[in-house]
Coordinates of C-alpha atoms and ligand atoms in Angstrom, one line a residue:
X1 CA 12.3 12.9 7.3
X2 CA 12.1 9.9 9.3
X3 CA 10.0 9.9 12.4
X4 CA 11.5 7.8 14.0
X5 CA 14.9 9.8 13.4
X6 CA 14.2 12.8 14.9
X7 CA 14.8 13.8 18.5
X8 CA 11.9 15.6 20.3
X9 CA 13.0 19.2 20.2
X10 CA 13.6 18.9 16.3
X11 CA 10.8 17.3 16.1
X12 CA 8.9 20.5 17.5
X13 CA 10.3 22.1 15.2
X14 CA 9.8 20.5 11.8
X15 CA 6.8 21.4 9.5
X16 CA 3.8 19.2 10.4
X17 CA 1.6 20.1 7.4
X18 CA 2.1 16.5 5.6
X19 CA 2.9 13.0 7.0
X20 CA 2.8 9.6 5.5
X21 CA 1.8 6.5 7.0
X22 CA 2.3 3.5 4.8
X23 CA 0.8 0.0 5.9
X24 CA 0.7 -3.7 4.6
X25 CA 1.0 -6.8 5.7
X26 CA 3.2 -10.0 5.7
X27 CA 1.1 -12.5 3.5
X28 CA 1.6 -14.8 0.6
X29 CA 3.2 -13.4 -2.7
X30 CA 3.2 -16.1 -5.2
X31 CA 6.1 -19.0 -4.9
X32 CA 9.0 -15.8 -6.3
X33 CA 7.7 -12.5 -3.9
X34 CA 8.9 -11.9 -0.5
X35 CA 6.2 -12.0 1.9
X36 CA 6.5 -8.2 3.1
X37 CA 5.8 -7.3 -0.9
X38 CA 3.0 -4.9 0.3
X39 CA 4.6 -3.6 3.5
X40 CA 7.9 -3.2 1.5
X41 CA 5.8 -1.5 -1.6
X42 CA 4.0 1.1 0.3
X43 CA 7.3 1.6 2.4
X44 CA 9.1 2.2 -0.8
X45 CA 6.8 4.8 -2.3
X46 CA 6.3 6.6 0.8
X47 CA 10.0 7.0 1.5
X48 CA 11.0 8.0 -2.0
X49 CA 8.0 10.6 -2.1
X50 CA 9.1 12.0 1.7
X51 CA 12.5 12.1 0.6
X52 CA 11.3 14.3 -2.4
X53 CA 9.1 16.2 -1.2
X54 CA 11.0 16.7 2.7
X55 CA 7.5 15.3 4.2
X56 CA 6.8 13.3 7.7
X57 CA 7.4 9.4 7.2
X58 CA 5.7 7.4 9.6
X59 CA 6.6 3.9 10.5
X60 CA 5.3 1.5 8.4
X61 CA 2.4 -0.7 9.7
X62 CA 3.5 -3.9 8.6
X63 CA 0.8 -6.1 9.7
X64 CA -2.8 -6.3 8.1
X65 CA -5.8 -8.8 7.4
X66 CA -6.3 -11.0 4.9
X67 CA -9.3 -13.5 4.8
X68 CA -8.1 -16.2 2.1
X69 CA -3.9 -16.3 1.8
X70 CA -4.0 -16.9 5.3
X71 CA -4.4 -20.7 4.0
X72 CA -0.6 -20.4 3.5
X73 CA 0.4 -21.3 6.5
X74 CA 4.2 -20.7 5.1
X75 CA 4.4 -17.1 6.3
X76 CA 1.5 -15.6 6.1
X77 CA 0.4 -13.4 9.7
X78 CA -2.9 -12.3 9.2
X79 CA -4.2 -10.1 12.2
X80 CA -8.2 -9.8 12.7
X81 CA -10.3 -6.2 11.6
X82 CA -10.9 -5.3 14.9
X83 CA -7.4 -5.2 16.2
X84 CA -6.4 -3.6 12.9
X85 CA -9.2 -1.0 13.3
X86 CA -8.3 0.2 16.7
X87 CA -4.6 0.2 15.8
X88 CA -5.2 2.2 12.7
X89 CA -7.9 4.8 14.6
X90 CA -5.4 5.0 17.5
X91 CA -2.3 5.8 15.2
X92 CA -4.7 8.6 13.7
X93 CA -5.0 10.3 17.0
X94 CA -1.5 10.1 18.2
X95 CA -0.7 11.6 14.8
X96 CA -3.3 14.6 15.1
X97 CA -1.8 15.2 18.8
X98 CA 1.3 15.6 17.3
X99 CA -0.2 18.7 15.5
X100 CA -0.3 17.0 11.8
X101 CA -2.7 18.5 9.7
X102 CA -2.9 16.0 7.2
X103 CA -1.8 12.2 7.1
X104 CA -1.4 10.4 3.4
X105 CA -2.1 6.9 4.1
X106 CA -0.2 4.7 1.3
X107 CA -1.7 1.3 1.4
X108 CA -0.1 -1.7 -0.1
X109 CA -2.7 -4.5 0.7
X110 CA -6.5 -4.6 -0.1
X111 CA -7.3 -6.5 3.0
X112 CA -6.5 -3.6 4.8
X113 CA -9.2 -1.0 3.2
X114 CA -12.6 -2.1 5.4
X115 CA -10.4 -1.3 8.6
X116 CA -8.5 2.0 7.2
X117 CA -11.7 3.6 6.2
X118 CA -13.8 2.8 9.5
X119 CA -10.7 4.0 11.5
X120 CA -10.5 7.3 9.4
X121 CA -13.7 8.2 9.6
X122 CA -14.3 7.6 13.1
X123 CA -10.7 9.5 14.0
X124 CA -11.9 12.5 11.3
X125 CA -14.9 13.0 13.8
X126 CA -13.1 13.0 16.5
X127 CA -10.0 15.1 15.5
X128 CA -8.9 18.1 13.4
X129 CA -6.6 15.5 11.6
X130 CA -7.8 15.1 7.3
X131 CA -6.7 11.7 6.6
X132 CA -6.7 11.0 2.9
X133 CA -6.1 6.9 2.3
X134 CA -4.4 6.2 -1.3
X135 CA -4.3 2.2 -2.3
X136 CA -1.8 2.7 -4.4
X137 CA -1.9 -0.4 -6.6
X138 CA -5.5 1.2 -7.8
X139 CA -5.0 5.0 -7.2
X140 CA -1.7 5.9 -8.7
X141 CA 0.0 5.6 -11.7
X142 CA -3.1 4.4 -13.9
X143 CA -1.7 5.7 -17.1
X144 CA 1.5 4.3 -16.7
X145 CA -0.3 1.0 -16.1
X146 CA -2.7 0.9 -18.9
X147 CA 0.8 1.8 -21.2
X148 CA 3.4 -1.1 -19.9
X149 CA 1.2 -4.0 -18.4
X150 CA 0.0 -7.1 -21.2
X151 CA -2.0 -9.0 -18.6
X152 CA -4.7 -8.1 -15.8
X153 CA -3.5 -6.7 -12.6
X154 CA -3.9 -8.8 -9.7
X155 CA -1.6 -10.6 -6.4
X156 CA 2.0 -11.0 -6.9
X157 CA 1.4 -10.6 -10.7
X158 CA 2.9 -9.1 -14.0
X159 CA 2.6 -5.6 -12.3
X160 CA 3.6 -6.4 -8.7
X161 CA 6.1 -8.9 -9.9
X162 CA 7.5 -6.2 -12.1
X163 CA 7.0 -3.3 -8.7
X164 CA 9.0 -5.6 -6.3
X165 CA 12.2 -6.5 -9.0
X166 CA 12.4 -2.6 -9.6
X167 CA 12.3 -1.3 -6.6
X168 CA 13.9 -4.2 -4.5
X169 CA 15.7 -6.8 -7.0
X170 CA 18.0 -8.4 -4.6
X171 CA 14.4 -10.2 -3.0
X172 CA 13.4 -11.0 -6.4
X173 CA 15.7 -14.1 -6.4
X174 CA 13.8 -15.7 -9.9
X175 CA 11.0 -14.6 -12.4
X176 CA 8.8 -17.3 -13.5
X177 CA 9.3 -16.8 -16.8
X178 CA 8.0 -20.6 -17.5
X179 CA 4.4 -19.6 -16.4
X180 CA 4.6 -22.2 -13.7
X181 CA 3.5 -19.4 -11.2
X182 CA 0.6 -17.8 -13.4
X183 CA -2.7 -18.9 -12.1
X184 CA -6.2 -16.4 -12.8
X185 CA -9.3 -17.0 -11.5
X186 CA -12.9 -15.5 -12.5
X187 CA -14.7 -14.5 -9.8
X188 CA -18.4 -12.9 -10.2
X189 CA -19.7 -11.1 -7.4
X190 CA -18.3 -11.3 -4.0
X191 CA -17.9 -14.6 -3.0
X192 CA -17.0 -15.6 0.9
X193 CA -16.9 -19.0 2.1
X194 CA -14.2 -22.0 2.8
X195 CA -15.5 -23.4 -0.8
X196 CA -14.8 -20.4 -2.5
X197 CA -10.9 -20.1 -1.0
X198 CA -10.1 -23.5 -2.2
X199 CA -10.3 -22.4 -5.5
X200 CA -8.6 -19.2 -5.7
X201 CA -5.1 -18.6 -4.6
X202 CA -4.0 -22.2 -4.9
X203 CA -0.5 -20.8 -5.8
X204 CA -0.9 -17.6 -4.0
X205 CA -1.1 -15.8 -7.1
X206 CA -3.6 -14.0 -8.9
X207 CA -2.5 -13.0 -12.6
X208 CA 0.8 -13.5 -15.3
X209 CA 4.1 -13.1 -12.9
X210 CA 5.5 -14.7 -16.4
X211 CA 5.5 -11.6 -17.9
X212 CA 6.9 -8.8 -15.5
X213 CA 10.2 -6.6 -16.2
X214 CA 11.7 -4.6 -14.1
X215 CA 11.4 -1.8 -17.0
X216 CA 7.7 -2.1 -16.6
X217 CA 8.1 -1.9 -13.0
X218 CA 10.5 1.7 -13.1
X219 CA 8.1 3.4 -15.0
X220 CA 5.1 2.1 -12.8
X221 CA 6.8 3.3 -9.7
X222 CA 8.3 6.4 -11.3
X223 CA 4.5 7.6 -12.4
X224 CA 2.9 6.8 -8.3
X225 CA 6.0 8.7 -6.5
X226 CA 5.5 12.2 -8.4
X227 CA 1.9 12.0 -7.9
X228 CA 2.7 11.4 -4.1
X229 CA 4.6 14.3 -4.4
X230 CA 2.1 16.3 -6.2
X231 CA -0.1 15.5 -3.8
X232 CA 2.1 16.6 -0.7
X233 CA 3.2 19.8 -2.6
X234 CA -1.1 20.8 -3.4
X235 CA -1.6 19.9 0.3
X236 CA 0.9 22.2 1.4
X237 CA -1.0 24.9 -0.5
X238 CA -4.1 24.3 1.2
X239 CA -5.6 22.4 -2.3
X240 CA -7.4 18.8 -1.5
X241 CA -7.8 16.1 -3.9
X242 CA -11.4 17.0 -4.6
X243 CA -12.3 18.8 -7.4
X244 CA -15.7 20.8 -7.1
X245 CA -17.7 20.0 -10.9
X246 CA -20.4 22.2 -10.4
Ligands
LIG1 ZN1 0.5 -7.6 -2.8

């Protein structure tokens, strides 16, 4: 169910156990990816897992922070943490007014992940609301991954490249097939600094775009929406995602 969609007196009426908020950001995808890739990604999932599993879909955040791809000044919209922060903590309680009892964050876009968890944890105190924050690209679907992709994962790369065609293939308007698009970088520790940019990125791309299908792209996708749903259905019976060990 749509948010957005429903009138106020259904609203009132719908269950509020679950709803999913899925944010990303308009940034640099490589020379072949539309620039909403993550927004559209996390969209995507979070749609097809709502639809499945008749949950709350929020609207999609669509703008985040990044601090290198902002270099491409050809349609990248990078907003700053602190803005992201207070939108994020504020969208958390509006969402725990509305009587949600727990919120499924799907991220698309790493950038996003210092300002998500500050503004959950902050919003957690304040509210009755259990936010749980999923970056999909890492959390879901790592078996599937480790089966299909050849190459490292990284930005607009084999997987992603492959994620995009499958689940949106009229903005996939050519595949680099010719490896003019690949570009990988080693980075050791965490580097930050205008010398360290210059050197990564230079094509927006972090990884082998050369070798995506959309085959490898289905099954990805396939493997992160039923554990979405999984994961709506175990919260609906009370049952977090934490395991206690001992
Ligand atoms: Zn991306």
């Amino acid at each position: 169910m749509r948010w957005w969609e429903l009138t106020w007196p259904e609203f009132e009426k719908v269950d509020k156990t679950v709803a999913l908020l899925p944010t990303g950001i308009v940034e640099a995808h490589g020379p072949h990816l539309p620039l909403g890739t993550d927004a559209l990604m996390a969209t995507y999932i979070a749609e097809e897992a709502a639809k499945r599993a008749n949950a709350l879909l929020l609207p999609t955040v669509w703008y985040g922070n990044t601090y290198v791809l902002d270099k491409f000044p050809p349609g990248t919209i990078s907003i700053s943490n602190e803005t992201l922060y207070m939108l994020y903590r504020d969208i958390f309680r509006e969402v725990a007014r509305n009587g949600i009892k727990y919120l499924v964050v799907i991220n698309g876009h790493g950038g996003n992940t210092d300002a998500l968890s500050m503004a959950a944890k902050d919003a957690a105190k304040e509210t009755n609301l259990v936010i749980i924050i999923i970056n999909w690209w890492i959390d879901l679907a790592k078996e599937a991954r480790k089966r299909v992709l050849e190459t490292p994962e990284g930005h607009a790369a084999e997987d992603e490249t492959s994620e995009v065609w499958a689940a949106y293939p009229d903005l996939v308007k050519w595949i680099p097939r010719d490896g003019s698009a690949d570009e990988w970088v080693e980075v050791r520790f965490r580097v930050y600094g205008k010398e360290a940019y210059a050197m990564e990125y230079t094509k927006a791309v972090q990884g082998y775009p050369s070798r995506a299908s959309q085959e490898k792209g289905r099954t990805i996708l396939e493997a992160a929406i039923s554990e979405v749903v999984q994961l709506i259905n175990d919260l609906r019976n009370g049952k977090l995602p934490i395991t206690k060990v001992k």
